[in-house]
CSV table of C-alpha atoms in Angstrom, one decimal:
chain,number,residue,atom,x,y,z
A,18,MET,CA,-80.5,30.7,-29.5
A,19,PRO,CA,-80.8,27.1,-27.7
A,20,ASP,CA,-82.9,27.3,-24.4
A,21,VAL,CA,-80.0,24.7,-23.0
A,22,VAL,CA,-76.0,23.8,-23.5
A,23,VAL,CA,-74.7,20.5,-22.4
A,24,VAL,CA,-70.8,20.9,-22.8
A,25,GLY,CA,-69.4,17.0,-22.4
A,26,ALA,CA,-70.7,13.6,-24.6
A,27,GLY,CA,-70.3,11.3,-21.8
A,28,PRO,CA,-73.2,9.5,-19.7
A,29,ASN,CA,-74.2,12.4,-17.4
A,30,GLY,CA,-74.1,14.8,-20.5
A,31,LEU,CA,-75.8,13.1,-22.2
A,32,ALA,CA,-78.1,12.1,-20.0
A,33,ALA,CA,-79.0,15.7,-18.5
A,34,ALA,CA,-79.4,16.6,-22.6
A,35,VAL,CA,-82.4,14.1,-22.9
A,36,VAL,CA,-84.0,15.7,-19.9
A,37,MET,CA,-84.2,18.9,-21.2
A,38,ALA,CA,-85.6,18.4,-24.1
A,39,ARG,CA,-87.8,15.8,-23.1
A,40,ALA,CA,-88.9,18.8,-21.4
A,41,GLY,CA,-89.7,20.6,-24.5
A,42,LEU,CA,-86.9,22.8,-24.3
A,43,SER,CA,-83.8,23.1,-27.2
A,44,VAL,CA,-81.0,21.5,-26.7
A,45,GLU,CA,-77.3,21.8,-28.1
A,46,LEU,CA,-74.7,19.3,-27.1
A,47,PHE,CA,-71.0,19.6,-27.2
A,48,GLU,CA,-68.1,16.8,-27.0
A,49,ALA,CA,-64.8,17.8,-27.4
A,50,GLY,CA,-63.5,14.7,-29.2
A,51,PRO,CA,-64.4,12.8,-32.9
A,52,SER,CA,-67.2,10.4,-31.0
A,53,ILE,CA,-69.6,10.7,-28.0
A,54,GLY,CA,-69.6,8.1,-25.2
A,55,GLY,CA,-67.1,9.2,-22.8
A,56,GLY,CA,-66.6,6.9,-20.7
A,57,THR,CA,-68.8,4.3,-23.3
A,58,ARG,CA,-67.1,3.8,-26.1
A,59,THR,CA,-66.5,0.8,-28.0
A,60,SER,CA,-63.8,0.6,-30.7
A,61,GLU,CA,-61.7,-1.4,-32.9
A,62,LEU,CA,-58.1,-0.6,-31.0
A,63,MET,CA,-56.1,-3.1,-33.1
A,64,GLN,CA,-57.4,-5.5,-35.5
A,65,PRO,CA,-60.7,-5.1,-37.8
A,66,GLY,CA,-63.6,-6.8,-35.9
A,67,HIS,CA,-62.2,-7.2,-32.6
A,68,PHE,CA,-64.4,-4.2,-30.5
A,69,HIS,CA,-63.0,-3.6,-27.1
A,70,ASP,CA,-64.6,-1.0,-24.5
A,71,ILE,CA,-62.5,2.0,-24.0
A,72,CYS,CA,-63.9,2.7,-20.5
A,73,SER,CA,-66.7,1.3,-18.8
A,74,ALA,CA,-67.3,-2.4,-19.9
A,75,VAL,CA,-69.9,-4.0,-17.5
A,76,HIS,CA,-73.2,-2.2,-16.0
A,77,PRO,CA,-74.5,-3.6,-12.6
A,78,MET,CA,-75.0,0.5,-11.9
A,79,ALA,CA,-77.1,1.3,-15.5
A,80,VAL,CA,-79.6,-1.2,-14.8
A,81,ALA,CA,-79.8,-0.2,-11.6
A,82,SER,CA,-80.2,3.2,-11.4
A,83,PRO,CA,-82.9,5.4,-11.2
A,84,PHE,CA,-82.2,7.5,-14.2
A,85,PHE,CA,-81.9,4.3,-16.2
A,86,LYS,CA,-84.7,2.9,-14.8
A,87,ALA,CA,-86.7,5.5,-15.4
A,88,PHE,CA,-85.2,5.9,-19.1
A,89,GLU,CA,-86.2,2.2,-19.5
A,90,LEU,CA,-82.6,1.2,-20.7
A,91,PHE,CA,-83.5,-2.2,-20.7
A,92,ARG,CA,-86.1,-1.9,-23.5
A,93,ARG,CA,-83.1,-0.1,-25.5
A,94,VAL,CA,-80.3,-2.1,-25.2
A,95,ASN,CA,-79.6,-6.0,-25.4
A,96,LEU,CA,-78.0,-6.5,-22.2
A,97,ILE,CA,-76.6,-9.7,-21.6
A,98,THR,CA,-76.4,-10.5,-18.1
A,99,PRO,CA,-74.4,-13.6,-17.2
A,100,GLU,CA,-75.4,-15.9,-14.3
A,101,LEU,CA,-72.4,-15.6,-12.7
A,102,SER,CA,-71.7,-12.2,-11.8
A,103,TYR,CA,-68.6,-11.8,-10.7
A,104,ALA,CA,-65.8,-13.9,-9.0
A,105,SER,CA,-62.2,-13.6,-7.3
A,106,PRO,CA,-59.6,-16.8,-7.5
A,107,LEU,CA,-57.2,-17.2,-5.2
A,108,ASP,CA,-54.3,-19.6,-5.8
A,109,GLY,CA,-54.5,-23.4,-5.7
A,110,GLY,CA,-57.2,-23.8,-8.4
A,111,ARG,CA,-60.2,-22.3,-5.7
A,112,ALA,CA,-62.1,-19.1,-6.1
A,113,ALA,CA,-64.8,-17.6,-5.2
A,114,LEU,CA,-68.1,-17.0,-7.2
A,115,ALA,CA,-70.9,-14.2,-6.8
A,116,TYR,CA,-74.0,-15.9,-8.6
A,117,ARG,CA,-76.9,-13.6,-9.3
A,118,SER,CA,-78.4,-16.2,-6.9
A,119,LEU,CA,-77.6,-15.3,-4.0
A,120,ASP,CA,-78.2,-18.6,-2.5
A,121,ARG,CA,-76.4,-20.4,-4.5
A,122,THR,CA,-73.6,-17.8,-3.8
A,123,ALA,CA,-73.4,-18.7,-0.1
A,124,GLU,CA,-73.8,-22.7,-0.6
A,125,GLU,CA,-71.0,-22.7,-2.5
A,126,LEU,CA,-68.6,-20.4,0.4
A,127,GLY,CA,-68.6,-23.0,2.5
A,128,ARG,CA,-68.5,-22.1,6.3
A,129,ASP,CA,-69.2,-18.8,5.3
A,130,GLY,CA,-71.7,-19.6,3.5
A,131,GLY,CA,-74.4,-18.3,6.3
A,132,ALA,CA,-72.6,-15.8,7.7
A,133,TYR,CA,-72.3,-14.1,3.8
A,134,ARG,CA,-76.3,-14.7,3.5
A,135,LYS,CA,-76.4,-12.4,6.0
A,136,LEU,CA,-74.2,-9.7,5.5
A,137,MET,CA,-75.8,-9.3,1.9
A,138,ALA,CA,-79.7,-10.7,2.0
A,139,PRO,CA,-81.2,-7.3,3.6
A,140,LEU,CA,-79.4,-5.2,1.0
A,141,VAL,CA,-80.4,-7.3,-1.7
A,142,GLN,CA,-84.1,-7.1,-0.8
A,143,ARG,CA,-84.2,-3.5,0.0
A,144,ILE,CA,-82.0,-3.0,-3.3
A,145,ASP,CA,-83.9,-0.1,-4.7
A,146,ASP,CA,-84.0,1.9,-1.2
A,147,VAL,CA,-80.2,1.4,-1.0
A,148,MET,CA,-80.1,2.4,-4.8
A,149,ASP,CA,-82.5,5.5,-3.5
A,150,PHE,CA,-79.5,6.6,-0.6
A,151,THR,CA,-76.4,5.9,-2.5
A,152,GLN,CA,-77.6,7.9,-5.8
A,153,ASN,CA,-78.2,10.8,-4.5
A,154,GLN,CA,-76.5,13.8,-2.4
A,155,LEU,CA,-75.9,12.1,0.7
A,156,LEU,CA,-77.3,15.2,2.8
A,157,ARG,CA,-80.7,14.4,2.8
A,158,ILE,CA,-82.9,12.6,4.8
A,159,PRO,CA,-83.0,8.6,2.8
A,160,ARG,CA,-86.4,7.9,1.4
A,161,ASN,CA,-86.1,4.5,3.6
A,162,PRO,CA,-84.0,5.2,6.3
A,163,LEU,CA,-83.9,1.7,8.3
A,164,ALA,CA,-82.3,0.9,4.4
A,165,ALA,CA,-79.7,3.2,5.2
A,166,GLY,CA,-78.9,2.4,8.6
A,167,ILE,CA,-78.5,-1.3,7.7
A,168,PHE,CA,-76.1,-0.2,5.1
A,169,GLY,CA,-74.2,2.1,7.0
A,170,LEU,CA,-73.9,-0.3,9.9
A,171,ARG,CA,-72.2,-3.0,6.9
A,172,THR,CA,-70.6,-0.1,5.7
A,173,LEU,CA,-68.8,0.2,8.7
A,174,GLU,CA,-67.8,-3.0,9.6
A,175,GLN,CA,-66.5,-3.9,6.3
A,176,GLY,CA,-64.8,-0.5,6.1
A,177,SER,CA,-63.2,-0.8,9.6
A,178,ARG,CA,-60.8,-3.9,11.1
A,179,LEU,CA,-64.0,-5.0,12.4
A,180,TRP,CA,-64.0,-6.6,8.5
A,181,ASN,CA,-62.4,-9.8,9.0
A,182,THR,CA,-64.9,-11.0,12.5
A,183,ARG,CA,-67.7,-12.2,10.2
A,184,PHE,CA,-65.7,-14.4,8.5
A,185,ARG,CA,-63.4,-17.5,9.0
A,186,GLU,CA,-61.9,-18.5,5.8
A,187,GLU,CA,-60.7,-16.5,2.6
A,188,LEU,CA,-63.5,-17.0,0.0
A,189,ALA,CA,-65.7,-14.7,1.5
A,190,PRO,CA,-63.7,-11.6,2.0
A,191,ALA,CA,-61.9,-12.2,-1.4
A,192,LEU,CA,-64.8,-12.1,-2.6
A,193,LEU,CA,-65.9,-8.4,-1.0
A,194,ALA,CA,-62.4,-7.2,-1.4
A,195,GLY,CA,-62.4,-7.8,-5.2
A,196,VAL,CA,-65.8,-5.7,-5.5
A,197,ALA,CA,-64.7,-2.9,-3.2
A,198,ALA,CA,-61.5,-2.9,-4.9
A,199,HIS,CA,-63.5,-0.7,-7.7
A,200,ALA,CA,-63.1,2.2,-5.6
A,201,ILE,CA,-59.6,2.7,-5.7
A,202,SER,CA,-58.6,3.6,-2.4
A,203,HIS,CA,-56.8,2.3,0.3
A,204,GLN,CA,-58.7,-0.5,2.0
A,205,PRO,CA,-60.4,-1.2,4.6
A,206,SER,CA,-62.1,2.2,4.0
A,207,LEU,CA,-66.0,3.1,4.2
A,208,ALA,CA,-65.9,4.3,0.6
A,209,ALA,CA,-64.7,1.5,-0.5
A,210,SER,CA,-67.1,-0.9,1.4
A,211,GLY,CA,-69.7,1.3,0.8
A,212,GLY,CA,-68.7,0.8,-2.8
A,213,GLY,CA,-68.4,-3.0,-2.5
A,214,LEU,CA,-71.2,-3.8,-1.1
A,215,MET,CA,-73.7,-2.1,-3.5
A,216,LEU,CA,-71.9,-3.7,-6.2
A,217,GLY,CA,-71.8,-7.1,-4.6
A,218,ALA,CA,-75.6,-6.3,-3.4
A,219,LEU,CA,-76.3,-5.9,-6.8
A,220,GLY,CA,-74.6,-9.0,-8.3
A,221,HIS,CA,-77.7,-10.8,-6.3
A,222,ALA,CA,-80.3,-8.4,-6.9
A,223,GLY,CA,-79.9,-8.5,-10.7
A,224,GLY,CA,-76.4,-9.1,-12.1
A,225,TRP,CA,-74.0,-7.2,-14.0
A,226,PRO,CA,-75.2,-7.2,-17.6
A,227,ILE,CA,-72.5,-6.7,-20.9
A,228,PRO,CA,-74.4,-4.5,-23.5
A,229,GLU,CA,-74.5,-6.3,-26.8
A,230,GLY,CA,-72.2,-4.7,-29.1
A,231,GLY,CA,-70.0,-2.4,-26.5
A,232,SER,CA,-70.3,0.0,-23.8
A,233,ALA,CA,-71.1,2.7,-26.6
A,234,SER,CA,-74.7,1.5,-27.5
A,235,ILE,CA,-75.5,3.4,-24.4
A,236,ALA,CA,-74.0,5.9,-25.4
A,237,ALA,CA,-76.2,5.6,-28.7
A,238,ALA,CA,-79.2,5.0,-26.9
A,239,LEU,CA,-78.8,8.0,-25.4
A,240,ALA,CA,-78.2,10.5,-28.3
A,241,GLU,CA,-80.9,8.8,-30.5
A,242,ASP,CA,-83.8,9.4,-28.0
A,243,LEU,CA,-81.9,13.1,-27.8
A,244,ALA,CA,-82.5,13.3,-31.3
A,245,ALA,CA,-85.9,12.1,-31.6
A,246,HIS,CA,-86.5,15.3,-29.0
A,247,GLY,CA,-85.0,17.9,-31.2
A,248,GLY,CA,-81.3,18.0,-29.3
A,249,ALA,CA,-78.4,18.4,-31.5
A,250,ILE,CA,-75.3,17.0,-31.1
A,251,HIS,CA,-71.4,18.7,-32.1
A,252,THR,CA,-68.8,16.7,-32.0
A,253,ASP,CA,-64.8,17.3,-32.5
A,254,ALA,CA,-66.5,20.8,-30.9
A,255,PRO,CA,-64.0,21.1,-27.7
A,256,ILE,CA,-65.0,24.4,-25.0
A,257,ASP,CA,-62.2,25.8,-23.5
A,258,ARG,CA,-64.2,29.1,-22.0
A,259,LEU,CA,-68.0,29.4,-21.4
A,260,GLU,CA,-67.9,32.8,-24.0
A,261,ASP,CA,-66.9,29.9,-26.9
A,262,LEU,CA,-70.9,28.4,-26.1
A,263,PRO,CA,-73.3,29.8,-27.8
A,264,PRO,CA,-76.0,32.1,-25.4
A,265,ALA,CA,-78.5,29.7,-23.6
A,266,ARG,CA,-80.8,30.0,-20.2
A,267,ALA,CA,-78.9,27.0,-18.7
A,268,THR,CA,-75.5,25.5,-19.2
A,269,LEU,CA,-75.1,22.0,-18.0
A,270,LEU,CA,-70.8,20.9,-17.9
A,271,ASN,CA,-69.7,17.7,-17.9
A,272,VAL,CA,-66.7,18.5,-16.6
A,273,ALA,CA,-64.5,18.2,-13.4
A,274,PRO,CA,-63.4,20.9,-11.5
A,275,GLN,CA,-60.2,21.7,-12.6
A,276,GLY,CA,-62.2,22.2,-16.3
A,277,LEU,CA,-65.1,24.9,-14.7
A,278,LEU,CA,-62.1,26.7,-13.2
A,279,ASN,CA,-60.3,26.6,-16.7
A,280,MET,CA,-63.6,27.6,-18.3
A,281,ALA,CA,-64.6,30.5,-16.1
A,282,GLY,CA,-62.5,30.6,-13.0
A,283,HIS,CA,-62.0,34.2,-13.5
A,284,ALA,CA,-65.9,34.8,-13.1
A,285,LEU,CA,-66.4,32.6,-10.2
A,286,PRO,CA,-66.7,33.9,-6.0
A,287,THR,CA,-63.5,33.6,-4.0
A,288,GLY,CA,-64.6,30.8,-1.9
A,289,TYR,CA,-66.5,28.6,-4.5
A,290,ARG,CA,-62.9,28.7,-6.6
A,291,ALA,CA,-60.8,28.0,-3.7
A,292,ALA,CA,-63.3,24.9,-2.9
A,293,LEU,CA,-63.1,23.9,-6.8
A,294,GLU,CA,-58.6,24.6,-6.1
A,295,SER,CA,-58.9,22.5,-3.3
A,296,PHE,CA,-61.0,19.1,-4.7
A,297,ARG,CA,-59.3,16.1,-4.3
A,298,TYR,CA,-58.7,13.5,-7.7
A,299,GLY,CA,-57.9,9.9,-7.0
A,300,ASN,CA,-55.0,7.1,-8.0
A,301,GLY,CA,-55.3,6.7,-11.9
A,302,SER,CA,-55.6,2.8,-13.7
A,303,CYS,CA,-53.5,1.0,-16.5
A,304,LYS,CA,-56.0,-0.1,-19.0
A,305,VAL,CA,-54.8,-3.4,-21.3
A,306,ASP,CA,-56.8,-5.1,-24.3
A,307,PHE,CA,-56.2,-8.1,-25.3
A,308,ILE,CA,-56.9,-10.0,-28.6
A,309,LEU,CA,-56.7,-13.5,-27.9
A,310,SER,CA,-56.2,-16.7,-30.0
A,311,GLY,CA,-59.2,-19.0,-27.8
A,312,PRO,CA,-60.5,-17.8,-23.7
A,313,VAL,CA,-57.8,-17.4,-20.9
A,314,PRO,CA,-57.2,-20.9,-19.5
A,315,TRP,CA,-58.4,-20.3,-16.3
A,316,THR,CA,-57.4,-22.9,-13.4
A,317,ALA,CA,-60.8,-22.9,-11.8
A,318,PRO,CA,-62.5,-23.6,-14.6
A,319,GLU,CA,-66.0,-21.5,-13.2
A,320,LEU,CA,-64.1,-18.9,-13.9
A,321,ALA,CA,-65.1,-19.0,-18.0
A,322,ASN,CA,-68.5,-18.5,-16.5
A,323,ALA,CA,-67.6,-14.9,-15.1
A,324,GLY,CA,-68.4,-11.9,-16.8
A,325,THR,CA,-65.8,-9.8,-14.6
A,326,VAL,CA,-63.0,-11.6,-12.9
A,327,HIS,CA,-60.9,-9.5,-10.2
A,328,LEU,CA,-57.7,-10.6,-9.3
A,329,GLY,CA,-55.9,-9.9,-6.4
A,330,GLY,CA,-55.9,-12.8,-4.3
A,331,THR,CA,-56.7,-13.0,-0.4
A,332,ARG,CA,-58.3,-9.9,1.3
A,333,ALA,CA,-55.1,-9.1,2.2
A,334,GLU,CA,-52.8,-9.4,-1.0
A,335,VAL,CA,-55.7,-7.3,-2.6
A,336,ALA,CA,-55.6,-4.3,0.3
A,337,ARG,CA,-51.4,-4.8,0.3
A,338,SER,CA,-51.4,-4.0,-3.4
A,339,GLU,CA,-54.2,-1.0,-3.3
A,340,ASN,CA,-52.1,0.8,-0.2
A,341,GLU,CA,-49.4,0.2,-2.1
A,342,VAL,CA,-51.4,2.3,-5.0
A,343,SER,CA,-52.4,4.8,-1.9
A,344,ALA,CA,-48.7,5.3,-0.7
A,345,GLY,CA,-47.6,5.8,-4.2
A,346,LYS,CA,-46.1,3.0,-5.4
A,347,HIS,CA,-46.8,0.8,-7.8
A,348,PRO,CA,-48.0,-3.0,-6.6
A,349,GLU,CA,-45.6,-6.1,-8.1
A,350,ARG,CA,-48.9,-7.8,-7.5
A,351,PRO,CA,-51.7,-5.6,-8.0
A,352,TYR,CA,-55.4,-5.5,-8.3
A,353,VAL,CA,-56.3,-6.7,-11.8
A,354,LEU,CA,-60.6,-5.8,-13.1
A,355,VAL,CA,-60.9,-8.4,-16.1
A,356,ALA,CA,-63.7,-8.4,-17.7
A,357,GLN,CA,-64.8,-10.8,-20.5
A,358,GLN,CA,-67.4,-9.2,-22.9
A,359,SER,CA,-66.6,-12.0,-25.6
A,360,ARG,CA,-67.5,-14.9,-24.2
A,361,PHE,CA,-71.0,-13.7,-23.8
A,362,ASP,CA,-71.2,-11.2,-26.9
A,363,SER,CA,-70.1,-13.2,-30.4
A,364,SER,CA,-70.2,-9.5,-31.7
A,365,ARG,CA,-66.9,-8.6,-30.5
A,366,ALA,CA,-64.7,-10.8,-32.1
A,367,PRO,CA,-64.5,-12.9,-34.9
A,368,SER,CA,-65.0,-16.6,-34.5
A,369,GLY,CA,-62.4,-18.6,-32.4
A,370,ARG,CA,-61.1,-15.3,-31.3
A,371,HIS,CA,-61.6,-13.4,-27.9
A,372,THR,CA,-61.0,-9.5,-26.3
A,373,LEU,CA,-60.1,-9.7,-23.0
A,374,TRP,CA,-60.0,-5.8,-20.7
A,375,ALA,CA,-58.3,-5.1,-18.0
A,376,TYR,CA,-56.3,-2.5,-16.0
A,377,CYS,CA,-54.7,-2.1,-12.6
A,378,HIS,CA,-54.7,1.0,-10.2
A,379,VAL,CA,-51.8,3.0,-10.5
A,380,PRO,CA,-50.4,6.4,-8.7
A,381,ALA,CA,-51.6,9.6,-10.2
A,382,GLY,CA,-49.8,10.3,-13.3
A,383,SER,CA,-47.9,7.0,-14.1
A,384,THR,CA,-46.7,7.2,-17.1
A,385,ARG,CA,-45.3,3.4,-16.4
A,386,ASP,CA,-46.7,0.7,-19.2
A,387,MET,CA,-48.2,-2.3,-16.7
A,388,THR,CA,-48.8,-4.7,-19.5
A,389,GLU,CA,-46.0,-7.2,-18.5
A,390,THR,CA,-47.4,-6.8,-14.6
A,391,VAL,CA,-50.7,-7.1,-15.6
A,392,THR,CA,-50.3,-10.3,-18.0
A,393,ALA,CA,-48.5,-11.7,-15.3
A,394,GLN,CA,-51.0,-11.6,-12.8
A,395,VAL,CA,-53.2,-13.0,-14.9
A,396,GLU,CA,-51.2,-15.9,-15.4
A,397,ARG,CA,-51.3,-16.9,-12.2
A,398,PHE,CA,-54.4,-18.0,-12.3
A,399,ALA,CA,-54.4,-19.1,-16.0
A,400,PRO,CA,-51.2,-20.8,-16.8
A,401,GLY,CA,-50.7,-20.9,-20.4
A,402,PHE,CA,-52.2,-17.6,-21.1
A,403,ARG,CA,-49.5,-15.8,-22.5
A,404,ASP,CA,-49.9,-18.4,-25.2
A,405,VAL,CA,-53.1,-17.1,-26.0
A,406,VAL,CA,-52.1,-13.4,-26.5
A,407,VAL,CA,-52.2,-12.6,-30.2
A,408,GLU,CA,-52.3,-8.4,-29.3
A,409,SER,CA,-51.8,-6.2,-26.3
A,410,ARG,CA,-52.5,-2.7,-26.2
A,411,ALA,CA,-52.1,-0.5,-22.8
A,412,ILE,CA,-52.6,3.0,-22.6
A,413,THR,CA,-51.2,4.4,-19.4
A,414,ALA,CA,-52.9,6.8,-16.5
A,415,ALA,CA,-51.1,9.6,-17.9
A,416,GLY,CA,-52.7,8.8,-21.3
A,417,LEU,CA,-55.9,8.3,-20.0
A,418,ALA,CA,-55.8,12.0,-18.6
A,419,GLN,CA,-54.7,13.0,-22.1
A,420,TYR,CA,-58.3,11.1,-23.5
A,421,ASN,CA,-60.3,12.4,-21.5
A,422,ARG,CA,-60.2,15.7,-19.6
A,423,ASN,CA,-62.0,14.9,-16.7
A,424,TYR,CA,-59.8,11.7,-15.9
A,425,VAL,CA,-57.7,14.3,-14.4
A,426,GLY,CA,-54.4,11.9,-13.7
A,427,GLY,CA,-55.8,9.4,-14.7
A,428,ASP,CA,-58.3,9.0,-12.0
A,429,PHE,CA,-62.1,8.2,-14.1
A,430,SER,CA,-63.5,8.5,-10.7
A,431,ALA,CA,-63.1,12.1,-11.4
A,432,GLY,CA,-62.6,12.5,-7.8
A,433,SER,CA,-61.1,10.5,-4.7
A,434,MET,CA,-63.2,8.1,-3.7
A,435,ASP,CA,-63.2,8.8,0.0
A,436,MET,CA,-65.7,9.1,2.9
A,437,LEU,CA,-64.8,13.8,3.0
A,438,ASN,CA,-64.7,13.6,-1.3
A,439,LEU,CA,-67.9,11.9,-1.7
A,440,VAL,CA,-70.1,14.8,1.1
A,441,GLN,CA,-67.9,17.5,-0.8
A,442,ARG,CA,-68.5,16.8,-4.2
A,443,PRO,CA,-67.0,19.1,-4.9
A,444,VAL,CA,-68.6,21.5,-2.6
A,445,VAL,CA,-70.4,20.7,0.6
A,446,SER,CA,-74.0,21.7,0.0
A,447,PRO,CA,-77.7,20.6,-0.8
A,448,VAL,CA,-77.3,21.2,-3.8
A,449,PRO,CA,-73.9,20.6,-5.4
A,450,TRP,CA,-74.3,20.5,-9.0
A,451,ARG,CA,-75.8,24.7,-8.6
A,452,THR,CA,-73.2,26.7,-8.8
A,453,PRO,CA,-73.1,30.2,-7.6
A,454,LEU,CA,-73.0,31.5,-11.7
A,455,ARG,CA,-77.1,31.9,-12.9
A,456,GLY,CA,-77.9,29.3,-14.9
A,457,ILE,CA,-74.9,27.2,-14.8
A,458,TYR,CA,-74.6,23.4,-13.3
A,459,LEU,CA,-72.1,20.5,-12.9
A,460,CYS,CA,-73.2,17.0,-13.9
A,461,SER,CA,-69.9,15.3,-13.9
A,462,SER,CA,-69.0,12.2,-12.0
A,463,SER,CA,-66.8,14.9,-9.7
A,464,THR,CA,-71.1,15.7,-8.0
A,465,PRO,CA,-73.1,13.0,-6.6
A,466,PRO,CA,-73.5,10.1,-7.0
A,467,GLY,CA,-69.8,10.1,-8.1
A,468,PRO,CA,-68.7,7.5,-10.3
A,469,GLY,CA,-70.4,4.7,-12.6
A,470,VAL,CA,-72.5,4.9,-15.7
A,471,THR,CA,-75.8,5.6,-14.1
A,472,GLY,CA,-76.5,9.1,-15.6
A,473,MET,CA,-77.7,10.5,-12.5
A,474,PRO,CA,-74.9,13.6,-12.0
A,475,GLY,CA,-76.2,14.4,-15.4
A,476,TYR,CA,-80.2,13.6,-14.2
A,477,HIS,CA,-79.7,15.8,-10.8
A,478,ALA,CA,-78.4,19.2,-12.6
A,479,ALA,CA,-81.1,18.6,-15.2
A,480,LYS,CA,-84.3,18.4,-12.7
A,481,HIS,CA,-82.4,21.4,-11.2
A,482,ALA,CA,-81.9,23.6,-13.6
A,483,LEU,CA,-85.6,22.6,-14.4
A,484,GLN,CA,-87.0,23.6,-11.6
A,485,ASP,CA,-84.1,26.9,-11.1
A,486,ILE,CA,-84.5,28.4,-14.6
A,487,PHE,CA,-87.5,26.8,-16.6
A,488,ALA,CA,-90.1,26.6,-13.5
A,489,LEU,CA,-90.9,23.3,-15.1
A,490,PRO,CA,-91.9,19.8,-13.7
A,491,VAL,CA,-88.6,16.3,-14.8
A,492,PRO,CA,-90.6,14.6,-17.6
A,493,ALA,CA,-91.2,10.9,-18.1
A,494,LEU,CA,-88.2,9.4,-19.9
A,495,GLY,CA,-89.9,6.1,-21.1
A,496,LEU,CA,-90.2,4.6,-23.9
A,497,ASP,CA,-93.9,4.8,-24.2
A,498,ALA,CA,-94.0,8.6,-23.1
A,499,ALA,CA,-95.1,11.0,-25.1
């Protein structure tokens, strides 16, 4: 009988399993799919030798999350960090460029450069405290209240109709809108602005790295460490009921609230079950992968050096498309998030070829293939893009929901990104990872701190399980730790 069982071999489930195994406990992890990784899988989707990240692609949060810093991910995976973290092109060949250097970024933003620097510099200077605040349950006293206050005031400004009072031109607002739109939420909103400011500060503090060989290398590093400490992984092993698991003292579930309801709804107290049933999921995405015969022919040549490009135009245009999705519509000109991994990692495609990773936001449960719409939005900023497309493959929001049970309606954030859902994730509690069932913990992105490849939901759940069930401290996670 194992001490611990974990369900779901995405980064959060793997993180939870690693922590428990390093504490000296026997661990068995069960994954429904044929391979581990969840949101960090990489595959030859179309042609041999062309490697595509299935979900996550670029990882600013992975290198900055407290869990992955303790795990020393940078020593286990070769992380390629472009000097140009991300960019937002505008019509006419203009582009807002976010370099790792905040000073260089400000210099190229024209008249708004000084205002942008004043907005971001206090966050970049306090990035560890910002991450401590954002990567924990919000219902707690932050480690550095000053940093939390600075972050909160900027979030309030950029998440309200005050968002344009700081700037006079279009480039800086477009740059901020591009990162805020990662949240798949209406704009302006507090959740979108908070996420955008955190991601933007990470772009200047450490960059937006790309794992060599694909996002699967992150999952592989976690699995290797788990195996080194005696843990076992079972793939092709879907768990539909808690009774399907072997008996264990602690069970950590990397599942959405709907998954817990399906597995153990009959055993849950009425109030907790009602909270899970009322948990709100967000809108979805349509993912489109491309094989290209050459690099994207951007009108603004600097975009070739960006690991990530946010296509949507001005801040007003991005807000319009995101608000259309919030209203249940498919935008004609959607916000499109593009990653150019093969520009920096030659292992992703054969010589002379490139892969391109892209998605746009769509209403929850959408079955619409957005390939043509995404292609048109890339073509808007890169005339001739169609001519270099060799092959493409799309997965709709409904397809994403089938691919991963946690992506309800195609929502890979595993929960709506708004302030209420960030506090009630999935319940209002100082320890939301703990369920009313003794020894049962949730560790998916439906728990704090929410989405992103951070390992933090798994780390938090494991920390409380160690304390509650085993009376053990959190172990050291570094490569040189015993």
